XYZ file of C-alpha atoms in Angstrom:
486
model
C -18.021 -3.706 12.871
C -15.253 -2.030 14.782
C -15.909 1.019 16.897
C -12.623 1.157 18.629
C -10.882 2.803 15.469
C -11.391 6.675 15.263
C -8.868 8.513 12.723
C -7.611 5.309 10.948
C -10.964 5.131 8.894
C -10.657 8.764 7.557
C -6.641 8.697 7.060
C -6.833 9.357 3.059
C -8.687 12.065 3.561
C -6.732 13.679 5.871
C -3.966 12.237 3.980
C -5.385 14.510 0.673
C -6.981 17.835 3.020
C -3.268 17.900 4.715
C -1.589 17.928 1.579
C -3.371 20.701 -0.141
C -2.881 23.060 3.221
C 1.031 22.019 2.664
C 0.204 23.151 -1.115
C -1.452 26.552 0.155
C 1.155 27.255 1.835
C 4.062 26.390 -0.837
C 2.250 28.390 -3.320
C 1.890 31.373 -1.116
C 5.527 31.387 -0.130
C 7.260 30.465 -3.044
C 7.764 32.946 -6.020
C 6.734 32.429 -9.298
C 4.667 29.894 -11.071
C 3.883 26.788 -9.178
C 1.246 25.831 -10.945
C 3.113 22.566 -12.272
C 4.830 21.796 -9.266
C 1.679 21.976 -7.260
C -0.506 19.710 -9.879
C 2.388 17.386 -9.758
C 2.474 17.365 -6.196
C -1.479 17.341 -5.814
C -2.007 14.115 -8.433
C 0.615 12.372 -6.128
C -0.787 12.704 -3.458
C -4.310 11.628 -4.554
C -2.204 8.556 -5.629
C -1.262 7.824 -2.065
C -4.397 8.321 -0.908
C -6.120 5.891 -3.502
C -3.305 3.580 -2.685
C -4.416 4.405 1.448
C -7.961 3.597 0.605
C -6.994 0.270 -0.376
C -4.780 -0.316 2.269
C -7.530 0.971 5.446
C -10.178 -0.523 3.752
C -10.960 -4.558 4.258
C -14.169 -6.515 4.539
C -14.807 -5.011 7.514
C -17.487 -2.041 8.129
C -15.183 0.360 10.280
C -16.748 3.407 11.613
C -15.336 7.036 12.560
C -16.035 10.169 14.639
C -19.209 7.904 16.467
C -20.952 6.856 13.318
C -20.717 10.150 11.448
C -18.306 8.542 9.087
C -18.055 4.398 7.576
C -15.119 2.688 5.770
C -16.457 -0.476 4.079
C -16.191 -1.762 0.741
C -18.694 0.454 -1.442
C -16.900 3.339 0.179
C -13.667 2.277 -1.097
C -14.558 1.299 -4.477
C -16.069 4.355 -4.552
C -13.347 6.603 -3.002
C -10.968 4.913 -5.512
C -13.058 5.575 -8.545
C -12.855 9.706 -7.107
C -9.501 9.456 -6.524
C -8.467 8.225 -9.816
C -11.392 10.726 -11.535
C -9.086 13.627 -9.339
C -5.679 12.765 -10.697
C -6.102 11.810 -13.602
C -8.578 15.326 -14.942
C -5.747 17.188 -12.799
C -2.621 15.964 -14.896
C -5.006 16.145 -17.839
C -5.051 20.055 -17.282
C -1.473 21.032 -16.777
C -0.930 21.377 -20.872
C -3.962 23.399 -20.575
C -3.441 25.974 -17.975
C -0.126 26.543 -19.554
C -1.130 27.286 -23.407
C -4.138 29.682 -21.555
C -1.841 31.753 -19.199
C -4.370 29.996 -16.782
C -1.249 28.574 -14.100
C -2.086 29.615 -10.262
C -1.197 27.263 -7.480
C -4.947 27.460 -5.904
C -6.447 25.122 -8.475
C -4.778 21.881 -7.604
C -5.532 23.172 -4.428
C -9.399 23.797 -4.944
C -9.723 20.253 -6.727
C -8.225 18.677 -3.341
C -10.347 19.952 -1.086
C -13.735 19.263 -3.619
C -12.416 15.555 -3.186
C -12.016 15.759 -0.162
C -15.894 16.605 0.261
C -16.952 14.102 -2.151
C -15.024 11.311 -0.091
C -16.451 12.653 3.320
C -20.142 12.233 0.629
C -19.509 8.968 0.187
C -18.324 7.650 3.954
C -21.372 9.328 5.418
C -23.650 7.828 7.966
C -25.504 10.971 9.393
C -27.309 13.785 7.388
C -24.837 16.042 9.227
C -21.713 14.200 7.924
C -23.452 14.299 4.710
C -24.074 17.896 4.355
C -20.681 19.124 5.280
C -18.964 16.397 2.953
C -21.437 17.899 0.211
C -20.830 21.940 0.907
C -17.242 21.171 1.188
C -17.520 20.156 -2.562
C -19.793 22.341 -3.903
C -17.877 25.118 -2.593
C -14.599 24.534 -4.471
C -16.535 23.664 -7.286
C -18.269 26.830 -7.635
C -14.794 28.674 -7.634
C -13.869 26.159 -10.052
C -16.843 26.880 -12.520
C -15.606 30.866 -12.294
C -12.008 30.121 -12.640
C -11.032 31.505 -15.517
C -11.741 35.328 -14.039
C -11.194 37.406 -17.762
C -13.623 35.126 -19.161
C -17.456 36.489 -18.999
C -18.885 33.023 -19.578
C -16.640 31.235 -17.576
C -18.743 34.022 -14.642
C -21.772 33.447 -15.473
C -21.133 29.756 -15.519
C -19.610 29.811 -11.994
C -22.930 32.197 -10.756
C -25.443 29.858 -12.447
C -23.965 27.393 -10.780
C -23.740 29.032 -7.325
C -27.517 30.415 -7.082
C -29.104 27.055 -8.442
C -26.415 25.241 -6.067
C -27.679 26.921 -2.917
C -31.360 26.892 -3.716
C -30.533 22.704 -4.151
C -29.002 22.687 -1.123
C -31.523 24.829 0.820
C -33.582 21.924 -0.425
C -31.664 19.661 0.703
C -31.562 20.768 4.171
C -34.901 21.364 4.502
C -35.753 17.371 3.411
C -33.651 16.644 6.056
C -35.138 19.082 8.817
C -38.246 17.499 7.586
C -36.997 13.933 8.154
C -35.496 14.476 11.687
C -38.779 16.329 12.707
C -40.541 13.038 12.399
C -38.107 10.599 12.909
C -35.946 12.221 15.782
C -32.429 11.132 14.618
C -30.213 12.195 11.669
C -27.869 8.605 11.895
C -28.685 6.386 8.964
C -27.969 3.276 11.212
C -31.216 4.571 13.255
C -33.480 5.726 10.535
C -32.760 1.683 9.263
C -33.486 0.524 12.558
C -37.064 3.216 12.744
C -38.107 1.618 9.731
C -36.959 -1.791 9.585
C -35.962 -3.448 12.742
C -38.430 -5.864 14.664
C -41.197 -3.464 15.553
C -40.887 -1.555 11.718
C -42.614 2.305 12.079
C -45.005 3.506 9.256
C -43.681 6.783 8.082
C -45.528 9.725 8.424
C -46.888 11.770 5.695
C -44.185 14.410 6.788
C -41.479 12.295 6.254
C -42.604 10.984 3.439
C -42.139 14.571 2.070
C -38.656 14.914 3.918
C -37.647 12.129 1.481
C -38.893 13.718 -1.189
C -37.104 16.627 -0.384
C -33.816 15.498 -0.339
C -34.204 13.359 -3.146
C -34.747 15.951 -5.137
C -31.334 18.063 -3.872
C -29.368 15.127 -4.561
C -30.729 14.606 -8.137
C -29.433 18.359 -8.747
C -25.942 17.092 -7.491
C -25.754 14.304 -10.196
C -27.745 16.616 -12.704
C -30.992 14.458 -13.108
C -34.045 15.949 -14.716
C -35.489 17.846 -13.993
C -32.892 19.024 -12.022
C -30.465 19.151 -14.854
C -30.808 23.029 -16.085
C -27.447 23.900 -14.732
C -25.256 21.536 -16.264
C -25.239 22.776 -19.821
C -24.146 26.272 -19.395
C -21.894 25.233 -16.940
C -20.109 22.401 -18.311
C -20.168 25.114 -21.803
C -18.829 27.978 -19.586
C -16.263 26.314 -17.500
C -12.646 26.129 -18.125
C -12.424 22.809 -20.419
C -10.103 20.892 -17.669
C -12.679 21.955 -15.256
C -15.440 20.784 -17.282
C -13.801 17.412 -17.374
C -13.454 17.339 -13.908
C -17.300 18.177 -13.193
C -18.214 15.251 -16.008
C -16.595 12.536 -13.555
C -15.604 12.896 -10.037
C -18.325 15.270 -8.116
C -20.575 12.957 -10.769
C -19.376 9.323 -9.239
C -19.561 10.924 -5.790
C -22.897 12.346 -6.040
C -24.604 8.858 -7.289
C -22.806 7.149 -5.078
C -24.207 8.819 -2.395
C -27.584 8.882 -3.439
C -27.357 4.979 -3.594
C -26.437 5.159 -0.021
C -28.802 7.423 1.034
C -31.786 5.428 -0.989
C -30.666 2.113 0.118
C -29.631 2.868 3.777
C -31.996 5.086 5.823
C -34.525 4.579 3.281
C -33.828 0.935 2.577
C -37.016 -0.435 4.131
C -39.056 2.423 2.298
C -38.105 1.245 -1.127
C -41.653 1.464 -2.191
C -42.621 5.102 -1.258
C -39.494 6.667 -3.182
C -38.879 4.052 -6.294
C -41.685 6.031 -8.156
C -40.248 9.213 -7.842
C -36.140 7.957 -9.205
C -38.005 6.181 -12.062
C -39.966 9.161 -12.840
C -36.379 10.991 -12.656
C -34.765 8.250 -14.533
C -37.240 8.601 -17.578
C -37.215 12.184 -17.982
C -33.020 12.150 -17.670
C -33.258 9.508 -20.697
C -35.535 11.785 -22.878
C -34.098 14.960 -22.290
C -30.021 13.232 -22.275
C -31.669 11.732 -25.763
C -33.463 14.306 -27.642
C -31.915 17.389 -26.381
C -28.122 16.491 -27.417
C -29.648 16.064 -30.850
C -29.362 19.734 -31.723
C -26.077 20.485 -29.843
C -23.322 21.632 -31.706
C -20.960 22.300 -29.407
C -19.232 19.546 -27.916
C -19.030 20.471 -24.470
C -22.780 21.074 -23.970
C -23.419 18.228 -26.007
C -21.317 16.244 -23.692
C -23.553 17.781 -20.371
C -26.626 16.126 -21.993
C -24.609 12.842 -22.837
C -24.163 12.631 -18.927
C -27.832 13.422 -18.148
C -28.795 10.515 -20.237
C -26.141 8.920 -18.541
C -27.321 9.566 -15.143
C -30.545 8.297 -16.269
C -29.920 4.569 -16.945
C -27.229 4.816 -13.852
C -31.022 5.521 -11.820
C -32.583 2.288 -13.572
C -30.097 0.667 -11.647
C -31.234 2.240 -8.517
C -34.657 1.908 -9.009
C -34.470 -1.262 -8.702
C -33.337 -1.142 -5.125
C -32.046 -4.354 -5.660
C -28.164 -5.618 -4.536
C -27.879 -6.338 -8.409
C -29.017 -2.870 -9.068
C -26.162 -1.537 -7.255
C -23.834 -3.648 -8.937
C -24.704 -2.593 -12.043
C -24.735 1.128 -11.056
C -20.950 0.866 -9.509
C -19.893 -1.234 -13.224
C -21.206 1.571 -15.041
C -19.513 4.474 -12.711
C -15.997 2.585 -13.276
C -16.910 2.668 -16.848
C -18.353 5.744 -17.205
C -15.264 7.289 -15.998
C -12.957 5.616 -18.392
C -15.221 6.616 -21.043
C -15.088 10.317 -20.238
C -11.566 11.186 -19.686
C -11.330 9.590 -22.747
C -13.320 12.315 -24.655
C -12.232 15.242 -22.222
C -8.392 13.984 -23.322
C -9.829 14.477 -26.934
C -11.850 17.679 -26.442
C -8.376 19.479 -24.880
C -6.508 18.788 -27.487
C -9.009 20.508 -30.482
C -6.652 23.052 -31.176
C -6.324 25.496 -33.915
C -4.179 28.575 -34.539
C -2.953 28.593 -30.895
C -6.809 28.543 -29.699
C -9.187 25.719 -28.105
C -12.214 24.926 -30.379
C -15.335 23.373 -29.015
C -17.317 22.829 -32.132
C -18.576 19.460 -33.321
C -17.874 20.470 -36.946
C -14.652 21.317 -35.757
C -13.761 17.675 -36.078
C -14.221 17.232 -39.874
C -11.711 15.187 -41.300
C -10.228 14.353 -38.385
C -10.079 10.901 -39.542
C -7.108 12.155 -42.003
C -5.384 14.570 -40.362
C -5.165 12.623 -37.054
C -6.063 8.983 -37.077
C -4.812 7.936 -33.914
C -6.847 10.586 -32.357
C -9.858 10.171 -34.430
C -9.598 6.298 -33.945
C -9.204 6.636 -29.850
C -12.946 9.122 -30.329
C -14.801 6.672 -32.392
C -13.928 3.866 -30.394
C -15.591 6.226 -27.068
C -18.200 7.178 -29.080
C -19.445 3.954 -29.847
C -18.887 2.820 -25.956
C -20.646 5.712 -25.015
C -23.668 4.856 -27.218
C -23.757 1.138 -25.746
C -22.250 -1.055 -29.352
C -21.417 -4.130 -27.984
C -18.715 -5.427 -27.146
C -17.424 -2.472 -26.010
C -17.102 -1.316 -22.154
C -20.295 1.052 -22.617
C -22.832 -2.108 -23.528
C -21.447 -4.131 -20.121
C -22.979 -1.063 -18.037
C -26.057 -0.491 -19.981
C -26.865 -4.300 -19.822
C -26.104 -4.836 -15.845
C -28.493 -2.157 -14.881
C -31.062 -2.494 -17.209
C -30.922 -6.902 -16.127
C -31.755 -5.181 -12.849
C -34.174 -3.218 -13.668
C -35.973 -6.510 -15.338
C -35.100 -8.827 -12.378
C -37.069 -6.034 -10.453
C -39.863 -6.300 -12.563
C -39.654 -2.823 -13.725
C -40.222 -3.705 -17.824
C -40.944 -0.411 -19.030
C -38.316 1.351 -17.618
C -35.873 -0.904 -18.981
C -37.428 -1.085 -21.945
C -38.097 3.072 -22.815
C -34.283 2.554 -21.507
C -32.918 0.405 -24.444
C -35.315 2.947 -26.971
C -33.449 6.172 -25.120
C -30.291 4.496 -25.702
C -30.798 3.596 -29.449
C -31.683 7.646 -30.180
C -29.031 9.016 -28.254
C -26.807 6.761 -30.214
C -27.436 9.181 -32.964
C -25.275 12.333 -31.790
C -22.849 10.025 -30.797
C -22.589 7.921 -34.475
C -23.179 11.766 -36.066
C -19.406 12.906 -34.239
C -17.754 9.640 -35.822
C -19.254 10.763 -39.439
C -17.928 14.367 -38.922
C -14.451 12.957 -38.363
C -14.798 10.283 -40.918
C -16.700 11.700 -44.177
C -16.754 15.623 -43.853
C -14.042 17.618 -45.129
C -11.238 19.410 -42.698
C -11.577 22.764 -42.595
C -8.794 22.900 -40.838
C -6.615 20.374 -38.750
C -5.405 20.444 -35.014
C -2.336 21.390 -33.830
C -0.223 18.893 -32.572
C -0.655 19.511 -28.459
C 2.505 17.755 -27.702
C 0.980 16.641 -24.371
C 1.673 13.308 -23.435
C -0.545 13.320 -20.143
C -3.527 14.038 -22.797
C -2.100 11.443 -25.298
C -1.804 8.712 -22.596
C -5.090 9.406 -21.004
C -6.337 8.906 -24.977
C -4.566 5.504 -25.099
C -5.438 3.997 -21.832
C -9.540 4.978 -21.799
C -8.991 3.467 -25.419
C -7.729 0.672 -24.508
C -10.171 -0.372 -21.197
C -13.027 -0.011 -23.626
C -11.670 -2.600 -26.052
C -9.913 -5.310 -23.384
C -12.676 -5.049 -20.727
C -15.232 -7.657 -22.063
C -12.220 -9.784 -21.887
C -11.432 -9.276 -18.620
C -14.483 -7.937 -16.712
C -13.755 -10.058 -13.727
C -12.064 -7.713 -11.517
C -14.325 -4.919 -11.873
C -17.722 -7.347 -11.318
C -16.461 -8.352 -8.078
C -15.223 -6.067 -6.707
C -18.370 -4.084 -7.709
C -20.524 -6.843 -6.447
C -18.541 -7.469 -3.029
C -19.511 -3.158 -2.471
C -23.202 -3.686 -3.496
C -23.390 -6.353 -0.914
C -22.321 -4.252 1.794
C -25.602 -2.419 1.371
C -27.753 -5.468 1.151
C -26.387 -7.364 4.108
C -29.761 -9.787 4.676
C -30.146 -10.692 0.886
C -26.038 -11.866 1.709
């Protein structure tokens, strides 16, 4: 571990906040649109930074600002996954923003600084470093949610949001005023060292609470049951491109640091708070299972797709094993490919010059568009866990985990969750397939959308074929957290 380095740790994210001040201030002194310029500008950057990430980041655990902030390799992996969740639902908005009269420079803007907060989320080693990484976030995305101002839903989607996000982080803070009252430090390095160093404390009751506490905040960041009441309206009320942007980055960030948190700090206390993310795990499998059955419209339908998602992503860290991990990190990279994927399908439903969200809405695609109908079957069936597609390879490293743990009924009301849900997602494919068009899309045009399409296409076909990369490298981050079972 090397104290000696201060700034060099945190360099892509100043890299990212510096470049959306430079963006603030282009926008406000250049006239007219520069809404493309500054996405352009924004997506670049977040490429550097990615590329940054990569380059700072080694083996080596290198810590910032006195322990506040770490740089090893689950931060990376996971900084890179953000990164690539930022640019990629950016570019995939520019066609957007245009057709809607949407274009103002502040977006690109807004979606910098949220990643900047998610990447602060996921380097944190303190409860303070934590908090401000996560209110940084939640901030932006709040203004986000409300973005589209003439819209009334796209208001009360950005309010819902707002009230529900401050009484989750009031919460929050309070868990964590609860777990410094009885511990006397904030730093995850010594809440490990309370709890599991050579003379190991027994929590008290208080804590135990604390932990409780700020378990359940974090479950309403990732929108786990039953925290999840937000995410519906929201992701239904939200500008689409922000929609696809709250499916996938703040998501990744948010379980990413709830495996830290869980497995850090509270490493040692795996027994007093496994109860409590299996109990959160099982109802985010019911409810992401049996409430999408009645959706109709494809947005919502989508918010309880990634509540049952977030579910078998918290098998994984029930487990509270290094192989848990692993498995949760394979299905983050994969759950990411999977929902661009649909977002790139959802934003280009057009019809007579206007977006349309319905699920019947896609009838005969199959005809009028195969390519595109082709690209959603082939995420649909990921998404519902067909082998050999991407989507199985997730499902089956966490729930292995899960097993390995000993944890047999969660796995196995897992597997039953994901053979229902596979019903909404097999229903879309026989709305494109057998119903009749109505009506057919308008060709978009957009080639960001149409190579977004492709590529999340293409990594859920090729990656049981080459799966190496992506297991390692998940499996050299997971060890990072589990340095005595290395």
């Amino acid at each position: 571990m090397t104290e000696s380095l201060d700034l060099i740790p945190v360099l892509p994210e100043l890299l990212v906040v510096l470049a959306a001040m430079a963006l603030l201030m282009m926008g406000v002194f250049r006239k007219g649109d520069n809404t493309a310029a500054a996405t352009t500008l924004a997506v670049a950057a977040m490429i550097g930074a990615m590329l940054l990430t990569w380059a700072v980041g080694g083996s080596d655990r290198l810590v910032s600002f006195g322990g506040l902030l770490v740089l090893d390799p689950f931060a990376v992996f996971v900084k890179v996954l953000i990164l690539a969740a930022s640019a990629i639902t950016a570019s995939m908005s520019l066609n957007f923003l245009d057709k809607e009269k949407l274009g103002r420079f502040e977006y690109p803007v807004l979606i910098m600084l949220a990643t900047t907060g998610m990447m602060i989320m996921v380097s944190a080693n303190d409860f303070l470093a934590l908090y401000m990484g996560l209110e940084m976030q939640s901030l932006s995305l709040y203004v986000l949610a409300a973005y589209h101002r003439e819209s009334a839903k796209a208001t009360e989607s950005g309010l819902k949001y707002y009230v529900l996000g401050s009484l989750a982080s009031g919460m929050l803070l309070y868990g964590i005023s609860l777990v410094y009252g009885f511990s006397g430090t904030t730093s995850f390095d010594g809440l490990a060292k309370l709890f599991g160093g050579e003379h190991p404390v027994h929590p008290h009751l208080g804590f135990i609470a604390g932990l409780v506490f700020v378990l359940a905040g974090l479950a309403f960041k990732i929108s786990a049951a039953p925290f999840h009441m937000w995410a519906p309206d929201v992701y239904e009320g939200a500008p689409t491109p922000v929609t696809s942007f709250f499916a996938v980055a703040p998501k990744i960030a948010a379980m990413a640091l709830l495996v830290r948190v869980m497995t850090g700090p509270f490493g040692e206390l795996s027994d007093q708070w496994r109860q409590v993310v299996a109990f959160i795990a099982l109802a985010s499998m019911f409810i992401g299972a049996f409430a999408a059955i009645a959706q109709n419209n494809i947005k919502r339908l989508m918010a309880y797709s990634s509540i049952g998602h977030v579910g078998f992503m918290l098998v994984g860290v029930a487990a509270g094993s290094a192989d848990g991990v692993q498995g949760v990190l394979i299905y983050l990279a994969i759950y990411l490919s999977m929902n661009v994927g649909v977002f790139a399908v959802i934003l280009s439903m057009r019809q007579k010059g206007r977006l349309v969200e319905g699920i019947n809405d896609l009838a005969g695609l199959g005809k009028s568009n195969p390519a595109m109908a082709a690209a959603m079957a082939v995420l649909m069936f990921s998404m519902a866990g067909i082998p050999p597609l991407a989507g199985f390879i997730g499902k089956f490293y966490v729930f292995k985990a899960a097993v390995d743990a000993g944890l047999y009924t969660l796995a196995i009301i897992g597997v039953v969750t994901s053979v229902v849900s596979a019903y909404y997602y097999l229903r879309i494919i026989k709305v494109m397939y057998f119903d009749e068009a109505l009506e057919s899309f308008e060709r978009s045009g957009s080639k960001a959308l149409g190579l977004v399409m492709a590529v999340a296409t293409l990594v859920n076909i090729a990656f049981i074929a080459v799966p190496g990369p992506l297991l390692t490298s998940a499996k050299a981050a997971a060890a990072v957290l589990f340095p005595a079972a290395g």
